[in-house]
Amino acid sequence: MHRLRVGNFFQALPSPAMRLFVRDSCSKLFVGGLSYDTNEPVLKDAFSEHGSVMEVKVICDRRTGKSKGYGFVQFSSESEAATAFQKMDGQLLDGRNIRVHYANSGLKENLML
């Protein structure tokens, strides 16, 4: 019997099945590449065009209070998050091209590559 490591398990799954397994009920998006001047109201306004935003958080340095250049946007539904993901990834916001991913999927994203 062939033993699979965790990484090989995901690679052995067919693509559609892997996507269903990996992206189960995710309505929270990670937004990277933000301008250090981008604040929560600006981020909320940009993403509100694609659905009902429940929560927005721009991550700041504890010591300086300045933005670290990334944040999170929580939508009221998965479908709204999916729409925002498709529409906003790579878009210009405050002079920077932002990157959008599903939150808490760092390991899962690497497995999809």
CSV table of C-alpha atoms in Angstrom, one decimal:
chain,number,residue,atom,x,y,z
A,1,MET,CA,0.0,0.0,0.0
A,2,HIS,CA,1.3,3.4,-1.0
A,3,ARG,CA,1.5,5.8,2.0
A,4,LEU,CA,0.6,9.5,1.2
A,5,ARG,CA,1.9,12.4,3.1
A,6,VAL,CA,-0.5,15.3,3.6
A,7,GLY,CA,0.9,17.3,0.7
A,8,ASN,CA,0.6,14.3,-1.6
A,9,PHE,CA,-2.9,13.6,-0.5
A,10,PHE,CA,-4.1,17.0,-1.8
A,11,GLN,CA,-2.1,16.6,-5.0
A,12,ALA,CA,-3.7,13.3,-5.6
A,13,LEU,CA,-7.2,14.8,-5.5
A,14,PRO,CA,-8.8,15.9,-8.8
A,15,SER,CA,-8.9,19.6,-9.2
A,16,PRO,CA,-12.7,20.2,-8.7
A,17,ALA,CA,-12.7,17.9,-5.7
A,18,MET,CA,-9.7,19.6,-4.2
A,19,ARG,CA,-11.3,23.0,-4.5
A,20,LEU,CA,-14.4,21.8,-2.7
A,21,PHE,CA,-12.3,20.3,0.0
A,22,VAL,CA,-10.1,23.3,0.4
A,23,ARG,CA,-12.6,26.1,0.1
A,24,ASP,CA,-15.4,25.0,2.5
A,25,SER,CA,-17.4,28.0,3.6
A,26,CYS,CA,-15.0,30.9,3.4
A,27,SER,CA,-16.4,34.4,3.5
A,28,LYS,CA,-13.3,36.1,4.8
A,29,LEU,CA,-10.7,37.5,2.4
A,30,PHE,CA,-7.0,38.3,2.9
A,31,VAL,CA,-6.0,41.5,1.1
A,32,GLY,CA,-2.3,42.1,0.6
A,33,GLY,CA,-0.2,44.8,-1.1
A,34,LEU,CA,-2.1,47.6,0.5
A,35,SER,CA,-0.7,51.1,0.5
A,36,TYR,CA,0.5,52.1,4.0
A,37,ASP,CA,-2.0,54.9,3.8
A,38,THR,CA,-5.0,52.7,3.2
A,39,ASN,CA,-7.3,52.6,6.2
A,40,GLU,CA,-10.4,50.5,7.1
A,41,PRO,CA,-13.0,52.9,5.6
A,42,VAL,CA,-11.2,53.0,2.3
A,43,LEU,CA,-10.9,49.2,2.2
A,44,LYS,CA,-14.6,48.8,3.2
A,45,ASP,CA,-15.7,51.2,0.5
A,46,ALA,CA,-13.7,49.4,-2.2
A,47,PHE,CA,-15.0,46.0,-1.3
A,48,SER,CA,-18.6,47.0,-0.5
A,49,GLU,CA,-19.2,47.4,-4.2
A,50,HIS,CA,-19.2,43.5,-4.4
A,51,GLY,CA,-21.4,42.6,-1.4
A,52,SER,CA,-22.3,43.2,2.2
A,53,VAL,CA,-19.1,43.7,4.2
A,54,MET,CA,-19.5,42.6,7.8
A,55,GLU,CA,-16.0,43.5,9.1
A,56,VAL,CA,-12.8,45.1,7.9
A,57,LYS,CA,-9.5,45.0,9.6
A,58,VAL,CA,-6.2,46.6,8.4
A,59,ILE,CA,-3.3,45.1,10.4
A,60,CYS,CA,-1.1,47.7,12.1
A,61,ASP,CA,2.2,47.6,13.9
A,62,ARG,CA,1.6,47.7,17.6
A,63,ARG,CA,4.6,50.0,18.3
A,64,THR,CA,4.2,52.5,15.6
A,65,GLY,CA,0.5,52.2,14.8
A,66,LYS,CA,1.3,52.2,11.0
A,67,SER,CA,-0.3,49.8,8.6
A,68,LYS,CA,1.7,46.6,7.8
A,69,GLY,CA,0.2,46.7,4.2
A,70,TYR,CA,-2.4,43.9,4.6
A,71,GLY,CA,-5.8,43.3,6.0
A,72,PHE,CA,-8.9,41.2,6.1
A,73,VAL,CA,-12.5,41.7,4.7
A,74,GLN,CA,-15.4,39.6,6.0
A,75,PHE,CA,-18.5,39.2,3.8
A,76,SER,CA,-21.9,38.1,4.9
A,77,SER,CA,-21.9,35.2,2.4
A,78,GLU,CA,-19.5,33.0,0.5
A,79,SER,CA,-20.9,34.0,-2.8
A,80,GLU,CA,-20.2,37.7,-2.1
A,81,ALA,CA,-16.7,36.9,-1.0
A,82,ALA,CA,-16.2,34.9,-4.2
A,83,THR,CA,-17.4,37.8,-6.3
A,84,ALA,CA,-15.1,40.2,-4.5
A,85,PHE,CA,-12.2,37.8,-4.8
A,86,GLN,CA,-12.6,37.6,-8.6
A,87,LYS,CA,-13.2,41.3,-9.1
A,88,MET,CA,-10.7,42.8,-6.7
A,89,ASP,CA,-7.6,40.6,-7.1
A,90,GLY,CA,-5.0,42.6,-9.0
A,91,GLN,CA,-7.0,45.9,-8.9
A,92,LEU,CA,-5.5,49.3,-8.1
A,93,LEU,CA,-6.4,50.7,-4.7
A,94,ASP,CA,-4.7,53.8,-3.3
A,95,GLY,CA,-2.0,53.6,-6.0
A,96,ARG,CA,-1.1,49.9,-5.4
A,97,ASN,CA,-2.2,46.7,-7.1
A,98,ILE,CA,-3.7,44.6,-4.3
A,99,ARG,CA,-3.6,40.8,-3.9
A,100,VAL,CA,-6.7,39.0,-2.7
A,101,HIS,CA,-6.8,35.4,-1.3
A,102,TYR,CA,-9.2,33.5,0.9
A,103,ALA,CA,-8.2,34.0,4.5
A,104,ASN,CA,-6.6,31.2,6.5
A,105,SER,CA,-5.7,29.4,3.3
A,106,GLY,CA,-1.9,29.8,3.3
A,107,LEU,CA,-1.2,26.1,3.5
A,108,LYS,CA,-4.1,25.3,1.3
A,109,GLU,CA,-3.0,27.7,-1.4
A,110,ASN,CA,0.5,26.3,-1.5
A,111,LEU,CA,-1.1,22.8,-2.1
A,112,MET,CA,-3.0,24.1,-5.0
A,113,LEU,CA,0.1,25.3,-6.9
